[in-house]
């Protein structure tokens, strides 16, 4: 049976991603001085204006405005004509301390109050449900449409930063439609690529450059054929972009951050949150567990849902679904997961070393599929294979 599936990605110059990167850059700067800090930092931006807001409890002394301007400059917003720039933007900072009501449950979990172990000291920072996923359809254990969308946006940023095409500006996005035949990805049916540009560029030149130097360099030739459709800057003009063209907000690209809509999303975003927030840490851990299951050969496809209650260390539920591809039943695999993996927040933080600065680099081109990240390691495969 043939079907089509589509995912999208955005460049680091997209206004929502600008906010994600600033939020995570501030988080990293704080964790560099205080690994136990509690951080919930969000941003919103519009033309030449940035608001930094949230709740932070820390002993760190960080110049958050400087961090923000440095991040904006690194992204590429360094000219006044862009309508948003590192030196020209007005920045307002509204940061408070974490609510003591939330701290009650995080600092002393229900299990610790009942005499639990060291890993019971921290409770989940909020209620919520999170999803993890892995499949064997790509070497990244990710859906192909998501992988290719990220590669297109990365390549678009590369040619801009290298100066290969001087007319390029920081904002941009990509979308890839993959054709499946019996759940196997066989070809790319359509590519949409939109890039911000200077006002005087010839659109036919831009489209040729983007096809040859971005699309064909990012997408393996085996997926492209004579029937693949290309939509490059389909409106014909994309001069006004970034925060001048659209307001940006931290956490508004959660599907880009995860699996491109291939599986459900729990609702919580990642950027700007320290790892006691299970929105972030437990989603990373669920990915880690799912990837190890698939890498160990226990399933070809694995979706995990985990849910927490605020102030409780152990999750209230963990659900495994292999869509019939498992070497073990889903019920048996759930039993195995409980033996091999520890979903308590402090255990997750310890296992994946999440209290160290590392998060700004997650804020562009997806939080999953990059081997640099600790939650992408497959160090539990041999232990899992014992249960086959």
Short mmCIF file of C-alpha atoms in Angstrom, two decimals:
data_model
loop_
_atom_site.label_atom_id
_atom_site.label_comp_id
_atom_site.label_asym_id
_atom_site.label_seq_id
_atom_site.Cartn_x
_atom_site.Cartn_y
_atom_site.Cartn_z
CA UNK A 1 0.00 0.00 0.00
CA UNK A 2 1.35 3.41 -0.98
CA UNK A 3 0.94 6.52 1.15
CA UNK A 4 2.51 9.95 1.55
CA UNK A 5 3.85 11.51 4.74
CA UNK A 6 5.18 15.05 5.18
CA UNK A 7 7.40 16.74 7.78
CA UNK A 8 8.90 20.22 7.99
CA UNK A 9 11.86 21.97 9.55
CA UNK A 10 12.95 25.60 9.93
CA UNK A 11 16.30 27.35 9.98
CA UNK A 12 17.88 28.90 13.06
CA UNK A 13 16.81 32.30 11.72
CA UNK A 14 13.09 31.47 11.97
CA UNK A 15 11.61 33.76 14.66
CA UNK A 16 10.35 30.88 16.84
CA UNK A 17 13.78 29.25 16.65
CA UNK A 18 15.46 32.53 17.54
CA UNK A 19 13.49 32.43 20.78
CA UNK A 20 14.29 28.75 21.40
CA UNK A 21 18.00 29.38 20.97
CA UNK A 22 18.06 32.40 23.25
CA UNK A 23 16.13 30.49 25.94
CA UNK A 24 18.55 27.57 25.78
CA UNK A 25 21.62 29.81 25.61
CA UNK A 26 20.49 31.45 28.85
CA UNK A 27 19.88 28.01 30.38
CA UNK A 28 23.38 26.88 29.38
CA UNK A 29 24.98 30.02 30.81
CA UNK A 30 23.22 29.43 34.13
CA UNK A 31 24.02 25.70 34.28
CA UNK A 32 27.69 26.50 33.64
CA UNK A 33 27.74 28.22 37.04
CA UNK A 34 24.97 26.39 38.89
CA UNK A 35 24.13 22.82 37.88
CA UNK A 36 21.22 22.73 40.35
CA UNK A 37 19.51 25.84 39.01
CA UNK A 38 15.79 25.82 38.31
CA UNK A 39 15.17 27.47 34.97
CA UNK A 40 12.00 28.12 32.98
CA UNK A 41 13.02 30.81 30.53
CA UNK A 42 10.89 31.83 27.58
CA UNK A 43 11.21 34.54 24.97
CA UNK A 44 9.01 36.30 22.47
CA UNK A 45 10.17 38.61 19.73
CA UNK A 46 8.89 40.93 17.05
CA UNK A 47 10.38 43.73 14.98
CA UNK A 48 13.46 44.98 16.85
CA UNK A 49 12.09 43.81 20.21
CA UNK A 50 12.78 40.82 22.45
CA UNK A 51 11.08 39.94 25.73
CA UNK A 52 12.85 37.49 28.06
CA UNK A 53 10.52 36.16 30.75
CA UNK A 54 10.08 33.26 33.13
CA UNK A 55 11.03 31.83 36.50
CA UNK A 56 14.64 31.19 37.51
CA UNK A 57 16.07 30.20 40.89
CA UNK A 58 19.87 30.18 40.87
CA UNK A 59 23.05 31.45 42.50
CA UNK A 60 24.54 32.08 39.04
CA UNK A 61 25.22 35.66 37.95
CA UNK A 62 24.45 35.79 34.24
CA UNK A 63 24.03 38.83 32.01
CA UNK A 64 21.01 37.48 30.15
CA UNK A 65 20.81 40.49 27.83
CA UNK A 66 24.39 39.93 26.67
CA UNK A 67 23.70 36.22 26.16
CA UNK A 68 20.67 37.13 24.06
CA UNK A 69 22.54 39.63 21.89
CA UNK A 70 25.44 37.23 21.34
CA UNK A 71 22.98 34.52 20.28
CA UNK A 72 21.15 36.82 17.88
CA UNK A 73 24.47 37.85 16.33
CA UNK A 74 25.58 34.23 15.94
CA UNK A 75 22.33 33.35 14.17
CA UNK A 76 23.04 36.07 11.60
CA UNK A 77 20.81 38.99 12.52
CA UNK A 78 23.58 41.57 12.41
CA UNK A 79 22.19 44.21 10.04
CA UNK A 80 19.66 46.94 10.84
CA UNK A 81 17.99 46.42 7.46
CA UNK A 82 16.76 43.00 8.67
CA UNK A 83 14.42 44.75 11.11
CA UNK A 84 15.86 42.74 14.00
CA UNK A 85 19.51 42.85 14.97
CA UNK A 86 21.86 41.98 17.80
CA UNK A 87 22.80 45.59 18.46
CA UNK A 88 19.58 47.36 17.53
CA UNK A 89 16.87 45.28 19.21
CA UNK A 90 15.27 46.55 22.40
CA UNK A 91 15.42 43.84 25.08
CA UNK A 92 13.20 43.69 28.14
CA UNK A 93 13.91 41.16 30.92
CA UNK A 94 11.13 39.97 33.25
CA UNK A 95 12.47 37.07 35.32
CA UNK A 96 11.18 35.89 38.71
CA UNK A 97 12.01 33.01 41.05
CA UNK A 98 10.41 29.58 40.74
CA UNK A 99 7.15 29.26 42.64
CA UNK A 100 7.71 27.80 46.15
CA UNK A 101 4.62 25.65 45.59
CA UNK A 102 6.32 23.92 42.65
CA UNK A 103 9.63 23.66 44.53
CA UNK A 104 7.88 21.73 47.32
CA UNK A 105 7.27 18.76 45.04
CA UNK A 106 10.48 18.97 43.05
CA UNK A 107 12.87 19.25 45.98
CA UNK A 108 11.18 16.56 48.07
CA UNK A 109 9.31 13.89 46.14
CA UNK A 110 6.49 11.83 47.55
CA UNK A 111 8.78 8.79 47.48
CA UNK A 112 11.52 10.55 49.45
CA UNK A 113 9.02 11.61 52.08
CA UNK A 114 8.14 7.94 52.41
CA UNK A 115 11.79 7.01 52.96
CA UNK A 116 12.93 6.35 49.39
CA UNK A 117 16.43 6.07 47.88
CA UNK A 118 18.77 8.78 46.56
CA UNK A 119 17.13 8.83 43.14
CA UNK A 120 13.81 9.55 44.88
CA UNK A 121 14.99 12.95 46.09
CA UNK A 122 13.57 14.89 43.15
CA UNK A 123 9.97 14.72 42.03
CA UNK A 124 8.67 15.56 38.59
CA UNK A 125 8.45 19.32 38.07
CA UNK A 126 4.96 19.05 36.64
CA UNK A 127 2.31 16.59 35.60
CA UNK A 128 2.31 15.64 31.95
CA UNK A 129 2.72 13.02 29.27
CA UNK A 130 5.70 12.58 26.98
CA UNK A 131 6.49 10.44 23.95
CA UNK A 132 9.61 8.75 22.67
CA UNK A 133 10.11 7.07 19.32
CA UNK A 134 12.55 5.18 17.13
CA UNK A 135 12.32 3.15 13.93
CA UNK A 136 14.82 1.42 11.68
CA UNK A 137 13.88 3.30 8.49
CA UNK A 138 16.96 5.57 8.67
CA UNK A 139 20.42 5.30 10.22
CA UNK A 140 19.34 8.03 12.63
CA UNK A 141 16.42 5.84 13.79
CA UNK A 142 14.15 8.71 12.76
CA UNK A 143 11.37 9.20 10.18
CA UNK A 144 12.91 9.95 6.78
CA UNK A 145 10.81 13.07 6.09
CA UNK A 146 12.03 14.63 9.35
CA UNK A 147 15.67 13.73 8.68
CA UNK A 148 15.60 15.23 5.18
CA UNK A 149 13.77 18.39 6.28
CA UNK A 150 16.45 19.06 8.90
CA UNK A 151 19.22 18.37 6.38
CA UNK A 152 17.74 20.88 3.96
CA UNK A 153 17.60 23.60 6.61
CA UNK A 154 21.10 22.83 7.85
CA UNK A 155 22.42 23.02 4.30
CA UNK A 156 20.57 26.29 3.72
CA UNK A 157 22.24 27.77 6.81
CA UNK A 158 25.64 26.42 5.76
CA UNK A 159 25.66 28.05 2.32
CA UNK A 160 24.49 31.31 3.88
CA UNK A 161 27.16 31.35 6.57
CA UNK A 162 29.86 30.30 4.12
CA UNK A 163 28.93 33.26 1.92
CA UNK A 164 28.27 31.00 -1.04
CA UNK A 165 25.19 33.04 -1.93
CA UNK A 166 25.46 36.59 -0.63
CA UNK A 167 21.76 37.27 -1.18
CA UNK A 168 20.59 34.84 1.51
CA UNK A 169 19.15 36.05 4.82
CA UNK A 170 18.70 34.03 8.05
CA UNK A 171 15.02 33.01 7.91
CA UNK A 172 13.91 29.91 6.02
CA UNK A 173 12.02 26.65 6.13
CA UNK A 174 11.74 23.32 4.33
CA UNK A 175 9.14 20.60 3.91
CA UNK A 176 9.57 17.09 2.51
CA UNK A 177 6.89 14.62 1.42
CA UNK A 178 8.02 10.99 1.40
CA UNK A 179 6.23 8.18 -0.44
CA UNK A 180 5.95 4.88 1.43
CA UNK A 181 5.28 1.48 -0.09
CA UNK A 182 4.17 -1.05 2.54
CA UNK A 183 5.65 1.19 5.27
CA UNK A 184 9.05 1.39 3.52
CA UNK A 185 10.16 4.87 2.35
CA UNK A 186 10.93 4.62 -1.36
CA UNK A 187 11.13 8.16 -2.79
CA UNK A 188 10.62 11.85 -2.18
CA UNK A 189 7.42 13.04 -3.81
CA UNK A 190 7.69 16.77 -3.09
CA UNK A 191 10.12 19.32 -1.65
CA UNK A 192 9.15 22.80 -0.47
CA UNK A 193 11.99 25.21 0.28
CA UNK A 194 11.55 28.88 1.21
CA UNK A 195 14.46 31.15 1.99
CA UNK A 196 14.63 34.80 2.96
CA UNK A 197 16.68 36.85 0.52
CA UNK A 198 17.87 40.33 -0.44
CA UNK A 199 15.38 42.40 -2.49
CA UNK A 200 17.42 42.51 -5.72
CA UNK A 201 17.99 38.80 -6.32
CA UNK A 202 16.76 37.25 -9.56
CA UNK A 203 14.22 34.59 -8.54
CA UNK A 204 15.19 32.18 -11.30
CA UNK A 205 18.82 32.38 -10.19
CA UNK A 206 17.79 31.76 -6.58
CA UNK A 207 15.67 28.74 -7.53
CA UNK A 208 18.47 27.21 -9.60
CA UNK A 209 21.00 27.79 -6.80
CA UNK A 210 18.72 26.29 -4.17
CA UNK A 211 17.92 23.24 -6.29
CA UNK A 212 21.53 22.46 -7.13
CA UNK A 213 23.36 23.52 -3.98
CA UNK A 214 20.81 22.89 -1.25
CA UNK A 215 18.19 20.34 -2.27
CA UNK A 216 20.41 18.05 -4.35
CA UNK A 217 23.23 18.28 -1.80
CA UNK A 218 20.99 17.51 1.18
CA UNK A 219 18.74 14.79 -0.24
CA UNK A 220 20.37 11.58 -1.51
CA UNK A 221 19.88 11.12 -5.25
CA UNK A 222 18.25 7.72 -4.74
CA UNK A 223 15.15 9.44 -3.34
CA UNK A 224 14.76 11.95 -6.18
CA UNK A 225 13.28 11.07 -9.56
CA UNK A 226 11.68 12.73 -12.59
CA UNK A 227 8.33 12.89 -10.79
CA UNK A 228 9.65 14.66 -7.69
CA UNK A 229 8.04 18.09 -7.42
CA UNK A 230 10.00 21.16 -6.28
CA UNK A 231 8.45 24.31 -4.83
CA UNK A 232 11.22 26.84 -4.20
CA UNK A 233 10.09 30.20 -2.80
CA UNK A 234 6.65 29.53 -4.26
CA UNK A 235 5.30 33.03 -3.48
CA UNK A 236 8.13 34.54 -5.53
CA UNK A 237 9.35 36.93 -2.83
CA UNK A 238 10.59 36.51 0.75
CA UNK A 239 12.49 39.67 1.66
CA UNK A 240 10.76 40.57 4.92
CA UNK A 241 11.37 37.71 7.35
CA UNK A 242 12.58 36.78 10.80
CA UNK A 243 11.03 38.68 13.74
CA UNK A 244 10.24 41.63 11.44
CA UNK A 245 7.96 39.44 9.36
CA UNK A 246 6.46 37.25 12.10
CA UNK A 247 6.52 37.28 15.87
CA UNK A 248 8.49 34.47 17.51
CA UNK A 249 7.83 32.46 20.66
CA UNK A 250 9.77 29.84 22.60
CA UNK A 251 8.29 26.36 22.28
CA UNK A 252 6.12 26.91 19.23
CA UNK A 253 7.98 24.43 17.00
CA UNK A 254 7.55 21.26 19.07
CA UNK A 255 6.78 19.06 16.05
CA UNK A 256 9.92 20.33 14.31
CA UNK A 257 11.81 19.59 17.53
CA UNK A 258 10.64 15.97 17.71
CA UNK A 259 9.44 13.55 15.04
CA UNK A 260 7.75 15.72 12.44
CA UNK A 261 4.24 14.62 13.37
CA UNK A 262 5.04 10.93 12.87
CA UNK A 263 3.85 10.18 16.42
CA UNK A 264 1.84 12.19 18.99
CA UNK A 265 3.41 14.93 21.08
CA UNK A 266 2.62 15.39 24.76
CA UNK A 267 2.28 19.14 24.54
CA UNK A 268 5.21 20.43 26.58
CA UNK A 269 8.13 22.15 24.86
CA UNK A 270 11.84 21.75 25.68
CA UNK A 271 13.79 24.97 25.26
CA UNK A 272 14.59 27.09 28.28
CA UNK A 273 13.75 24.32 30.76
CA UNK A 274 16.18 22.73 33.20
CA UNK A 275 16.10 18.90 33.40
CA UNK A 276 13.87 18.69 36.47
CA UNK A 277 11.13 19.60 33.99
CA UNK A 278 10.08 16.19 32.71
CA UNK A 279 8.63 17.84 29.58
CA UNK A 280 12.25 17.88 28.50
CA UNK A 281 14.18 15.21 30.39
CA UNK A 282 11.59 12.43 30.22
CA UNK A 283 11.02 13.02 26.50
CA UNK A 284 14.76 12.66 25.98
CA UNK A 285 14.76 9.50 28.07
CA UNK A 286 11.80 8.01 26.24
CA UNK A 287 13.71 8.52 22.98
CA UNK A 288 16.76 6.87 24.57
CA UNK A 289 14.73 3.83 25.60
CA UNK A 290 12.96 3.52 22.23
CA UNK A 291 16.19 3.84 20.27
CA UNK A 292 17.91 1.16 22.35
CA UNK A 293 14.96 -1.20 21.83
CA UNK A 294 15.12 -0.80 18.05
CA UNK A 295 18.93 -0.86 17.91
CA UNK A 296 18.90 -4.09 19.93
CA UNK A 297 16.60 -5.70 17.37
CA UNK A 298 13.67 -6.11 19.75
CA UNK A 299 11.42 -4.15 17.37
CA UNK A 300 11.53 -2.29 14.07
CA UNK A 301 9.26 0.48 15.38
CA UNK A 302 8.84 1.59 18.98
CA UNK A 303 6.63 4.30 20.45
CA UNK A 304 6.73 5.00 24.18
CA UNK A 305 4.40 7.11 26.27
CA UNK A 306 5.36 8.05 29.82
CA UNK A 307 3.30 10.14 32.25
CA UNK A 308 4.08 11.86 35.56
CA UNK A 309 2.35 13.48 38.52
CA UNK A 310 3.91 16.64 39.94
CA UNK A 311 6.04 15.90 42.98
CA UNK A 312 6.21 12.15 42.29
CA UNK A 313 9.51 10.59 41.18
CA UNK A 314 8.22 7.43 39.53
CA UNK A 315 6.01 7.82 36.47
CA UNK A 316 2.35 7.00 36.84
CA UNK A 317 2.43 5.04 33.56
CA UNK A 318 4.81 3.74 30.88
CA UNK A 319 3.28 2.37 27.69
CA UNK A 320 5.20 0.54 24.93
CA UNK A 321 3.74 0.13 21.43
CA UNK A 322 5.73 -1.60 18.68
CA UNK A 323 2.85 -1.74 16.17
CA UNK A 324 3.28 -5.47 15.77
CA UNK A 325 6.98 -5.29 14.89
CA UNK A 326 8.30 -6.53 18.26
CA UNK A 327 10.19 -9.77 18.85
CA UNK A 328 8.48 -9.73 22.26
CA UNK A 329 4.90 -8.81 23.06
CA UNK A 330 4.39 -5.18 24.07
CA UNK A 331 3.38 -6.37 27.54
CA UNK A 332 6.59 -8.37 27.93
CA UNK A 333 8.66 -5.52 26.52
CA UNK A 334 7.13 -3.17 29.10
CA UNK A 335 8.30 -5.55 31.85
CA UNK A 336 11.81 -5.58 30.34
CA UNK A 337 11.94 -1.79 30.13
CA UNK A 338 11.07 -1.46 33.81
CA UNK A 339 13.99 -3.75 34.69
CA UNK A 340 16.57 -2.04 32.48
CA UNK A 341 15.62 1.66 32.60
CA UNK A 342 14.91 4.08 35.46
CA UNK A 343 12.44 6.85 34.63
CA UNK A 344 12.82 8.82 37.87
CA UNK A 345 13.92 12.43 37.10
CA UNK A 346 17.13 12.31 39.14
CA UNK A 347 18.09 8.96 37.56
CA UNK A 348 17.47 10.43 34.11
CA UNK A 349 19.55 13.52 34.89
CA UNK A 350 22.38 11.35 36.23
CA UNK A 351 22.30 8.81 33.38
CA UNK A 352 22.19 11.37 30.58
CA UNK A 353 24.26 14.02 32.40
CA UNK A 354 21.62 16.65 31.82
CA UNK A 355 22.75 19.17 34.45
CA UNK A 356 25.62 20.36 32.25
CA UNK A 357 25.38 23.14 29.64
CA UNK A 358 24.59 21.54 26.26
CA UNK A 359 21.15 22.69 25.27
CA UNK A 360 21.64 25.60 22.88
CA UNK A 361 22.77 23.18 20.17
CA UNK A 362 19.52 21.23 20.57
CA UNK A 363 17.41 24.30 19.76
CA UNK A 364 17.92 24.06 15.98
CA UNK A 365 17.40 21.16 13.58
CA UNK A 366 15.76 18.82 16.06
CA UNK A 367 16.46 17.35 19.48
CA UNK A 368 16.72 13.80 18.13
CA UNK A 369 18.89 12.01 15.61
CA UNK A 370 22.12 13.87 16.44
CA UNK A 371 24.76 11.41 17.78
CA UNK A 372 26.32 14.20 19.87
CA UNK A 373 23.45 14.03 22.33
CA UNK A 374 23.64 11.59 25.24
CA UNK A 375 20.06 10.39 24.76
CA UNK A 376 21.09 9.09 21.32
CA UNK A 377 23.55 6.54 22.73
CA UNK A 378 22.73 2.84 22.35
CA UNK A 379 24.62 1.50 25.35
CA UNK A 380 21.78 -0.73 26.59
CA UNK A 381 21.47 -2.93 23.52
CA UNK A 382 23.48 -5.88 24.84
CA UNK A 383 21.51 -5.94 28.08
CA UNK A 384 18.25 -5.81 26.13
CA UNK A 385 19.30 -8.63 23.80
CA UNK A 386 19.43 -10.99 26.78
CA UNK A 387 15.63 -10.91 26.88
CA UNK A 388 15.17 -12.08 23.28
#
